[in-house]
C-alpha cells in the first residue's frame, strides 16, 4: 500500500524502513546496477531494490519489487540470502530536512532473460558491472560496494 506523502514523510523521519536489495548477476557473473534518479543516493549506481509495505508478506513484497525494478515477477526460490545490512542517509526522498534509515535484506539471484527495456521509475539507466569495477568506481554507492567487500 502506497502512503500519502505527508504520512510517509512522518514515518521516514521517525522509524527505520525495511527493504530488499537485489544483487542480480548474469551468466558472465556481472552485476546489474541502475543509476538512481531519486533521493537518497541520487545519481549513484546502485543495486535494484525496494521497501516492504505494511501488511505485505515477504514473498509478495519480493515479487512486487522484482516486477517494479526488473520488469519480471520473480520469487525467492532461486535466491541466496546474503545477510542483513543497514543504510543510513543524511537526506530522504523529499526536500524536508531529515535522515533515512533502512534495514536491508540482501538477496543474490541469477537472471539471464532480463527485458531489453528495464523500468525507469527509480533508475535512469542500467549497466552490467564487473565486481572489480564496482569496488573502484567512485560513482557506485558505498552501500552497493559493501555487498562485495566480504566475499
Short mmCIF file of N, CA, C and O in Angstrom, two decimals, residues 25-143:
data_model
loop_
_atom_site.label_atom_id
_atom_site.label_comp_id
_atom_site.label_asym_id
_atom_site.label_seq_id
_atom_site.Cartn_x
_atom_site.Cartn_y
_atom_site.Cartn_z
N UNK A 25 22.88 -11.08 -11.03
CA UNK A 25 24.04 -11.49 -11.84
C UNK A 25 23.55 -12.14 -13.13
O UNK A 25 22.55 -12.83 -13.16
N UNK A 26 24.34 -11.92 -14.19
CA UNK A 26 24.07 -12.61 -15.45
C UNK A 26 25.00 -13.83 -15.55
O UNK A 26 25.76 -14.12 -14.64
N UNK A 27 24.94 -14.54 -16.66
CA UNK A 27 25.74 -15.76 -16.84
C UNK A 27 27.24 -15.49 -16.84
O UNK A 27 28.03 -16.38 -16.58
N UNK A 28 27.64 -14.25 -17.13
CA UNK A 28 29.06 -13.88 -17.12
C UNK A 28 29.52 -13.47 -15.72
O UNK A 28 30.69 -13.13 -15.53
N UNK A 29 28.60 -13.46 -14.74
CA UNK A 29 28.94 -13.07 -13.38
C UNK A 29 28.90 -11.57 -13.14
O UNK A 29 29.22 -11.11 -12.04
N UNK A 30 28.52 -10.81 -14.15
CA UNK A 30 28.42 -9.36 -13.97
C UNK A 30 27.18 -9.01 -13.17
O UNK A 30 26.20 -9.75 -13.15
N UNK A 31 27.23 -7.84 -12.54
CA UNK A 31 26.17 -7.40 -11.64
C UNK A 31 25.43 -6.21 -12.27
O UNK A 31 26.06 -5.26 -12.76
N UNK A 32 24.10 -6.26 -12.22
CA UNK A 32 23.28 -5.19 -12.76
C UNK A 32 23.13 -4.06 -11.75
O UNK A 32 22.73 -4.28 -10.61
N UNK A 33 23.49 -2.84 -12.18
CA UNK A 33 23.28 -1.65 -11.36
C UNK A 33 22.47 -0.64 -12.15
O UNK A 33 22.55 -0.58 -13.37
N UNK A 34 21.70 0.14 -11.41
CA UNK A 34 20.94 1.22 -12.02
C UNK A 34 21.41 2.55 -11.48
O UNK A 34 21.81 2.64 -10.32
N UNK A 35 21.37 3.58 -12.31
CA UNK A 35 21.75 4.91 -11.85
C UNK A 35 20.52 5.57 -11.24
O UNK A 35 19.55 5.86 -11.94
N UNK A 36 20.57 5.79 -9.93
CA UNK A 36 19.41 6.30 -9.20
C UNK A 36 19.06 7.71 -9.64
O UNK A 36 19.92 8.57 -9.77
N UNK A 37 17.76 7.92 -9.82
CA UNK A 37 17.31 9.26 -10.19
C UNK A 37 16.53 9.93 -9.06
O UNK A 37 16.09 11.06 -9.19
N UNK A 38 16.40 9.23 -7.93
CA UNK A 38 15.67 9.77 -6.78
C UNK A 38 16.56 9.76 -5.54
O UNK A 38 17.50 8.99 -5.44
N UNK A 39 16.22 10.61 -4.59
CA UNK A 39 16.90 10.63 -3.31
C UNK A 39 16.34 9.52 -2.44
O UNK A 39 15.19 9.16 -2.60
N UNK A 40 17.10 8.98 -1.51
CA UNK A 40 18.53 9.22 -1.28
C UNK A 40 19.38 8.47 -2.30
O UNK A 40 18.88 7.65 -3.05
N UNK A 41 20.65 8.74 -2.29
CA UNK A 41 21.64 8.13 -3.20
C UNK A 41 21.43 8.54 -4.66
O UNK A 41 21.83 7.83 -5.57
N UNK A 42 20.82 9.68 -4.87
CA UNK A 42 20.55 10.17 -6.22
C UNK A 42 21.85 10.27 -7.02
O UNK A 42 22.88 10.70 -6.50
N UNK A 43 21.80 9.84 -8.27
CA UNK A 43 22.88 9.88 -9.26
C UNK A 43 23.95 8.80 -9.08
O UNK A 43 24.82 8.66 -9.92
N UNK A 44 23.90 8.04 -8.01
CA UNK A 44 24.85 6.94 -7.83
C UNK A 44 24.34 5.68 -8.53
O UNK A 44 23.14 5.48 -8.68
N UNK A 45 25.28 4.81 -8.91
CA UNK A 45 24.94 3.46 -9.38
C UNK A 45 24.63 2.63 -8.14
O UNK A 45 25.37 2.66 -7.16
N UNK A 46 23.51 1.90 -8.19
CA UNK A 46 23.02 1.19 -7.02
C UNK A 46 22.32 -0.09 -7.47
O UNK A 46 21.78 -0.15 -8.57
N UNK A 47 22.31 -1.08 -6.61
CA UNK A 47 21.57 -2.31 -6.93
C UNK A 47 20.07 -2.00 -6.92
O UNK A 47 19.62 -1.11 -6.19
N UNK A 48 19.27 -2.74 -7.70
CA UNK A 48 17.82 -2.58 -7.62
C UNK A 48 17.31 -3.03 -6.25
O UNK A 48 17.94 -3.84 -5.57
N UNK A 49 16.16 -2.53 -5.89
CA UNK A 49 15.55 -2.93 -4.62
C UNK A 49 14.37 -2.06 -4.28
O UNK A 49 13.99 -1.18 -5.05
N UNK A 50 13.81 -2.30 -3.12
CA UNK A 50 12.66 -1.51 -2.69
C UNK A 50 12.22 -1.88 -1.29
O UNK A 50 12.66 -2.89 -0.73
N UNK A 51 11.34 -1.07 -0.75
CA UNK A 51 10.89 -1.30 0.62
C UNK A 51 9.69 -2.24 0.67
O UNK A 51 8.96 -2.39 -0.31
N UNK A 52 9.55 -2.86 1.83
CA UNK A 52 8.42 -3.75 2.09
C UNK A 52 7.29 -2.90 2.66
O UNK A 52 7.51 -2.07 3.54
N UNK A 53 6.08 -3.10 2.14
CA UNK A 53 4.91 -2.35 2.61
C UNK A 53 4.30 -3.03 3.83
O UNK A 53 4.42 -4.25 4.01
N UNK A 54 3.60 -2.25 4.65
CA UNK A 54 2.88 -2.79 5.79
C UNK A 54 1.83 -3.79 5.29
O UNK A 54 1.19 -3.57 4.26
N UNK A 55 1.69 -4.88 6.03
CA UNK A 55 0.72 -5.96 5.74
C UNK A 55 1.02 -6.69 4.43
O UNK A 55 0.15 -7.38 3.89
N UNK A 56 2.22 -6.55 3.92
CA UNK A 56 2.63 -7.25 2.71
C UNK A 56 3.55 -8.40 3.13
O UNK A 56 4.55 -8.18 3.82
N UNK A 57 3.21 -9.61 2.74
CA UNK A 57 4.07 -10.74 3.09
C UNK A 57 5.43 -10.57 2.40
O UNK A 57 5.55 -9.88 1.38
N UNK A 58 6.43 -11.22 2.97
CA UNK A 58 7.76 -11.10 2.40
C UNK A 58 7.80 -11.61 0.96
O UNK A 58 8.39 -10.98 0.09
N UNK A 59 7.19 -12.74 0.70
CA UNK A 59 7.18 -13.30 -0.66
C UNK A 59 6.48 -12.36 -1.64
O UNK A 59 6.98 -12.12 -2.74
N UNK A 60 5.35 -11.81 -1.26
CA UNK A 60 4.63 -10.88 -2.13
C UNK A 60 5.46 -9.61 -2.36
O UNK A 60 5.53 -9.09 -3.47
N UNK A 61 6.13 -9.12 -1.30
CA UNK A 61 6.99 -7.95 -1.45
C UNK A 61 8.11 -8.24 -2.44
O UNK A 61 8.41 -7.41 -3.31
N UNK A 62 8.72 -9.41 -2.31
CA UNK A 62 9.81 -9.78 -3.23
C UNK A 62 9.32 -9.82 -4.67
O UNK A 62 9.96 -9.28 -5.57
N UNK A 63 8.17 -10.41 -4.90
CA UNK A 63 7.60 -10.48 -6.26
C UNK A 63 7.28 -9.09 -6.80
O UNK A 63 7.56 -8.79 -7.96
N UNK A 64 6.71 -8.24 -5.95
CA UNK A 64 6.37 -6.88 -6.39
C UNK A 64 7.64 -6.09 -6.71
O UNK A 64 7.73 -5.41 -7.75
N UNK A 65 8.64 -6.17 -5.84
CA UNK A 65 9.87 -5.41 -6.04
C UNK A 65 10.59 -5.87 -7.30
O UNK A 65 11.07 -5.04 -8.09
N UNK A 66 10.66 -7.18 -7.54
CA UNK A 66 11.33 -7.64 -8.76
C UNK A 66 10.55 -7.20 -10.01
O UNK A 66 11.15 -6.84 -11.01
N UNK A 67 9.24 -7.18 -9.91
CA UNK A 67 8.43 -6.72 -11.05
C UNK A 67 8.66 -5.22 -11.30
O UNK A 67 8.87 -4.79 -12.44
N UNK A 68 8.63 -4.42 -10.22
CA UNK A 68 8.81 -2.98 -10.37
C UNK A 68 10.23 -2.60 -10.80
O UNK A 68 10.42 -1.68 -11.58
N UNK A 69 11.23 -3.32 -10.30
CA UNK A 69 12.62 -2.96 -10.55
C UNK A 69 13.21 -3.62 -11.79
O UNK A 69 14.13 -3.07 -12.40
N UNK A 70 12.72 -4.81 -12.13
CA UNK A 70 13.31 -5.58 -13.25
C UNK A 70 12.34 -5.85 -14.38
O UNK A 70 12.75 -6.31 -15.45
N UNK A 71 11.06 -5.63 -14.12
CA UNK A 71 10.07 -5.96 -15.13
C UNK A 71 9.72 -7.44 -15.14
O UNK A 71 8.99 -7.90 -16.02
N UNK A 72 10.25 -8.22 -14.18
CA UNK A 72 9.98 -9.66 -14.08
C UNK A 72 9.50 -9.98 -12.67
O UNK A 72 10.15 -9.60 -11.70
N UNK A 73 8.39 -10.68 -12.57
CA UNK A 73 7.89 -11.10 -11.27
C UNK A 73 8.59 -12.40 -10.89
O UNK A 73 8.32 -13.45 -11.46
N UNK A 74 9.52 -12.31 -9.94
CA UNK A 74 10.31 -13.47 -9.52
C UNK A 74 9.95 -13.83 -8.09
O UNK A 74 9.42 -13.01 -7.35
N UNK A 75 10.28 -15.07 -7.70
CA UNK A 75 10.05 -15.45 -6.31
C UNK A 75 11.38 -15.83 -5.65
O UNK A 75 12.42 -15.88 -6.29
N UNK A 76 11.32 -16.10 -4.37
CA UNK A 76 12.51 -16.34 -3.56
C UNK A 76 13.18 -17.69 -3.80
O UNK A 76 14.29 -17.91 -3.34
N UNK A 77 12.54 -18.58 -4.51
CA UNK A 77 13.02 -19.95 -4.65
C UNK A 77 14.47 -20.05 -5.09
O UNK A 77 15.21 -20.87 -4.58
N UNK A 78 14.88 -19.23 -6.03
CA UNK A 78 16.21 -19.37 -6.62
C UNK A 78 17.18 -18.26 -6.17
O UNK A 78 18.08 -17.90 -6.91
N UNK A 79 16.97 -17.75 -4.97
CA UNK A 79 17.84 -16.68 -4.48
C UNK A 79 18.76 -17.20 -3.38
O UNK A 79 18.54 -18.26 -2.80
N UNK A 80 19.79 -16.42 -3.10
CA UNK A 80 20.67 -16.68 -1.98
C UNK A 80 20.60 -15.48 -1.05
O UNK A 80 20.83 -14.34 -1.49
N UNK A 81 20.28 -15.73 0.21
CA UNK A 81 20.24 -14.65 1.20
C UNK A 81 21.67 -14.28 1.58
O UNK A 81 22.45 -15.13 1.99
N UNK A 82 22.02 -13.01 1.42
CA UNK A 82 23.38 -12.54 1.71
C UNK A 82 23.54 -11.99 3.11
O UNK A 82 24.64 -11.92 3.63
N UNK A 83 22.45 -11.55 3.71
CA UNK A 83 22.52 -11.03 5.06
C UNK A 83 21.70 -9.77 5.24
O UNK A 83 21.01 -9.32 4.35
N UNK A 84 21.83 -9.24 6.46
CA UNK A 84 21.13 -8.01 6.84
C UNK A 84 22.14 -6.87 6.84
O UNK A 84 23.23 -6.99 7.38
N UNK A 85 21.75 -5.77 6.23
CA UNK A 85 22.61 -4.59 6.11
C UNK A 85 21.84 -3.38 6.62
O UNK A 85 20.61 -3.40 6.68
N UNK A 86 22.56 -2.34 6.98
CA UNK A 86 21.92 -1.09 7.35
C UNK A 86 22.44 0.02 6.46
O UNK A 86 23.63 0.10 6.18
N UNK A 87 21.53 0.88 6.02
CA UNK A 87 21.87 2.03 5.21
C UNK A 87 21.38 3.28 5.94
O UNK A 87 20.20 3.37 6.28
N UNK A 88 22.28 4.22 6.16
CA UNK A 88 21.96 5.49 6.80
C UNK A 88 22.26 6.62 5.83
O UNK A 88 23.38 6.74 5.33
N UNK A 89 21.27 7.44 5.56
CA UNK A 89 21.42 8.57 4.65
C UNK A 89 21.11 9.87 5.39
O UNK A 89 20.19 9.91 6.21
N UNK A 90 21.84 10.91 5.07
CA UNK A 90 21.59 12.22 5.67
C UNK A 90 20.33 12.87 5.13
O UNK A 90 19.77 13.76 5.76
N UNK A 91 19.90 12.45 3.93
CA UNK A 91 18.72 13.05 3.31
C UNK A 91 17.60 12.01 3.18
O UNK A 91 17.68 10.91 3.72
N UNK A 92 16.56 12.36 2.44
CA UNK A 92 15.40 11.49 2.26
C UNK A 92 14.78 11.77 0.91
O UNK A 92 15.28 12.57 0.14
N UNK A 93 13.67 11.11 0.62
CA UNK A 93 13.02 11.22 -0.69
C UNK A 93 12.46 12.62 -0.96
O UNK A 93 12.23 12.98 -2.11
N UNK A 94 12.24 13.41 0.07
CA UNK A 94 11.61 14.73 -0.08
C UNK A 94 12.63 15.85 0.10
O UNK A 94 13.81 15.60 0.27
N UNK A 95 12.17 17.05 0.09
CA UNK A 95 13.04 18.21 0.30
C UNK A 95 13.18 18.54 1.79
O UNK A 95 13.95 19.42 2.17
N UNK A 96 12.43 17.87 2.65
CA UNK A 96 12.48 18.14 4.09
C UNK A 96 13.84 17.73 4.66
O UNK A 96 14.56 16.93 4.07
N UNK A 97 14.17 18.27 5.81
CA UNK A 97 15.49 18.08 6.40
C UNK A 97 15.45 16.99 7.48
O UNK A 97 15.33 17.31 8.68
N UNK A 98 15.52 15.73 7.07
CA UNK A 98 15.65 14.62 8.00
C UNK A 98 16.31 13.45 7.28
O UNK A 98 16.37 13.40 6.06
N UNK A 99 16.82 12.52 8.07
CA UNK A 99 17.59 11.40 7.52
C UNK A 99 16.69 10.22 7.16
O UNK A 99 15.50 10.20 7.49
N UNK A 100 17.29 9.23 6.51
CA UNK A 100 16.61 7.98 6.17
C UNK A 100 17.45 6.83 6.70
O UNK A 100 18.66 6.82 6.56
N UNK A 101 16.78 5.87 7.31
CA UNK A 101 17.43 4.67 7.85
C UNK A 101 16.73 3.44 7.28
O UNK A 101 15.52 3.30 7.43
N UNK A 102 17.50 2.58 6.62
CA UNK A 102 16.96 1.33 6.08
C UNK A 102 17.60 0.14 6.78
O UNK A 102 18.81 0.13 7.02
N UNK A 103 16.81 -0.86 7.08
CA UNK A 103 17.29 -2.19 7.43
C UNK A 103 17.06 -3.01 6.16
O UNK A 103 15.91 -3.15 5.72
N UNK A 104 18.15 -3.49 5.56
CA UNK A 104 18.09 -4.07 4.22
C UNK A 104 18.40 -5.55 4.25
O UNK A 104 19.39 -5.98 4.85
N UNK A 105 17.56 -6.32 3.58
CA UNK A 105 17.77 -7.75 3.39
C UNK A 105 18.34 -7.94 1.99
O UNK A 105 17.68 -7.62 1.01
N UNK A 106 19.58 -8.41 1.92
CA UNK A 106 20.25 -8.56 0.64
C UNK A 106 20.07 -9.95 0.06
O UNK A 106 20.28 -10.94 0.76
N UNK A 107 19.68 -10.03 -1.22
CA UNK A 107 19.48 -11.30 -1.92
C UNK A 107 20.21 -11.28 -3.25
O UNK A 107 20.17 -10.29 -3.97
N UNK A 108 20.84 -12.39 -3.56
CA UNK A 108 21.52 -12.54 -4.84
C UNK A 108 20.74 -13.53 -5.70
O UNK A 108 20.28 -14.55 -5.21
N UNK A 109 20.62 -13.20 -6.99
CA UNK A 109 19.98 -14.12 -7.92
C UNK A 109 20.57 -13.96 -9.30
O UNK A 109 21.13 -12.93 -9.64
N UNK A 110 20.47 -15.02 -10.06
CA UNK A 110 20.98 -15.06 -11.43
C UNK A 110 19.79 -14.96 -12.37
O UNK A 110 18.83 -15.71 -12.25
N UNK A 111 19.87 -14.00 -13.30
CA UNK A 111 18.79 -13.77 -14.25
C UNK A 111 19.40 -13.64 -15.63
O UNK A 111 20.25 -12.78 -15.86
N UNK A 112 18.99 -14.49 -16.54
CA UNK A 112 19.52 -14.46 -17.90
C UNK A 112 18.62 -13.72 -18.89
O UNK A 112 19.09 -13.25 -19.91
N UNK A 113 17.35 -13.64 -18.57
CA UNK A 113 16.40 -13.13 -19.57
C UNK A 113 15.76 -11.81 -19.16
O UNK A 113 14.56 -11.65 -19.22
N UNK A 114 16.58 -10.83 -18.76
CA UNK A 114 16.02 -9.52 -18.45
C UNK A 114 15.51 -8.86 -19.72
O UNK A 114 16.09 -9.02 -20.80
N UNK A 115 14.45 -8.14 -19.57
CA UNK A 115 13.86 -7.45 -20.71
C UNK A 115 14.83 -6.39 -21.25
O UNK A 115 15.63 -5.85 -20.52
N UNK A 116 14.74 -6.14 -22.52
CA UNK A 116 15.61 -5.13 -23.13
C UNK A 116 15.36 -3.76 -22.52
O UNK A 116 16.28 -2.98 -22.34
N UNK A 117 14.14 -3.47 -22.16
CA UNK A 117 13.79 -2.17 -21.59
C UNK A 117 13.40 -2.35 -20.13
O UNK A 117 12.32 -2.83 -19.82
N UNK A 118 14.28 -1.99 -19.22
CA UNK A 118 14.02 -2.09 -17.79
C UNK A 118 13.23 -0.87 -17.33
O UNK A 118 13.33 0.21 -17.92
N UNK A 119 12.46 -1.01 -16.25
CA UNK A 119 11.67 0.13 -15.74
C UNK A 119 12.57 1.31 -15.35
O UNK A 119 13.68 1.13 -14.87
N UNK A 120 12.06 2.53 -15.53
CA UNK A 120 12.82 3.73 -15.22
C UNK A 120 12.19 4.57 -14.11
O UNK A 120 12.37 5.79 -14.07
N UNK A 121 11.48 3.94 -13.20
CA UNK A 121 10.87 4.66 -12.09
C UNK A 121 11.92 5.14 -11.11
O UNK A 121 11.88 6.27 -10.64
N UNK A 122 12.87 4.28 -10.77
CA UNK A 122 13.91 4.61 -9.79
C UNK A 122 15.27 4.88 -10.44
O UNK A 122 16.08 5.58 -9.86
N UNK A 123 15.52 4.26 -11.59
CA UNK A 123 16.83 4.36 -12.22
C UNK A 123 16.69 4.93 -13.63
O UNK A 123 15.83 4.52 -14.39
N UNK A 124 17.58 5.87 -13.96
CA UNK A 124 17.52 6.48 -15.29
C UNK A 124 18.17 5.60 -16.35
O UNK A 124 17.82 5.66 -17.51
N UNK A 125 19.14 4.77 -15.94
CA UNK A 125 19.79 3.85 -16.87
C UNK A 125 20.34 2.67 -16.07
O UNK A 125 20.42 2.71 -14.85
N UNK A 126 20.71 1.63 -16.81
CA UNK A 126 21.24 0.40 -16.20
C UNK A 126 22.52 0.00 -16.91
O UNK A 126 22.72 0.31 -18.08
N UNK A 127 23.35 -0.74 -16.16
CA UNK A 127 24.61 -1.19 -16.73
C UNK A 127 25.07 -2.43 -15.98
O UNK A 127 24.86 -2.55 -14.77
N UNK A 128 25.72 -3.36 -16.71
CA UNK A 128 26.31 -4.54 -16.09
C UNK A 128 27.75 -4.21 -15.68
O UNK A 128 28.52 -3.71 -16.50
N UNK A 129 28.10 -4.48 -14.44
CA UNK A 129 29.42 -4.17 -13.88
C UNK A 129 30.15 -5.45 -13.48
O UNK A 129 29.55 -6.37 -12.93
N UNK A 130 31.47 -5.47 -13.70
CA UNK A 130 32.33 -6.48 -13.10
C UNK A 130 32.51 -6.10 -11.63
O UNK A 130 32.54 -4.91 -11.30
N UNK A 131 32.70 -7.09 -10.76
CA UNK A 131 32.90 -6.78 -9.34
C UNK A 131 34.09 -5.87 -9.12
O UNK A 131 34.05 -4.98 -8.27
N UNK A 132 35.19 -6.07 -9.87
CA UNK A 132 36.37 -5.22 -9.71
C UNK A 132 36.05 -3.76 -10.04
O UNK A 132 36.53 -2.84 -9.37
N UNK A 133 35.25 -3.56 -11.05
CA UNK A 133 34.85 -2.21 -11.43
C UNK A 133 34.01 -1.57 -10.34
O UNK A 133 34.17 -0.38 -10.05
N UNK A 134 33.12 -2.35 -9.74
CA UNK A 134 32.26 -1.83 -8.69
C UNK A 134 33.08 -1.25 -7.55
O UNK A 134 32.84 -0.14 -7.09
N UNK A 135 34.08 -1.99 -7.11
CA UNK A 135 34.87 -1.53 -5.96
C UNK A 135 35.72 -0.31 -6.27
O UNK A 135 36.01 0.48 -5.37
N UNK A 136 36.10 -0.11 -7.52
CA UNK A 136 36.97 1.00 -7.90
C UNK A 136 36.23 2.24 -8.40
O UNK A 136 36.82 3.31 -8.48
N UNK A 137 34.97 2.10 -8.74
CA UNK A 137 34.25 3.20 -9.38
C UNK A 137 33.65 4.15 -8.34
O UNK A 137 32.80 3.75 -7.54
N UNK A 138 34.04 5.42 -8.34
CA UNK A 138 33.52 6.37 -7.35
C UNK A 138 32.04 6.72 -7.56
O UNK A 138 31.42 7.29 -6.66
N UNK A 139 31.48 6.38 -8.72
CA UNK A 139 30.06 6.66 -8.96
C UNK A 139 29.16 5.52 -8.49
O UNK A 139 27.94 5.65 -8.53
N UNK A 140 29.76 4.42 -8.03
CA UNK A 140 28.99 3.34 -7.41
C UNK A 140 28.90 3.65 -5.92
O UNK A 140 29.91 3.91 -5.27
N UNK A 141 27.69 3.63 -5.39
CA UNK A 141 27.48 3.99 -3.99
C UNK A 141 28.16 2.99 -3.05
O UNK A 141 28.20 1.80 -3.33
N UNK A 142 28.68 3.49 -1.94
CA UNK A 142 29.37 2.64 -0.97
C UNK A 142 28.49 1.51 -0.46
O UNK A 142 28.96 0.40 -0.24
N UNK A 143 27.20 1.76 -0.28
CA UNK A 143 26.32 0.69 0.21
C UNK A 143 26.21 -0.45 -0.80
O UNK A 143 26.04 -1.60 -0.42
#
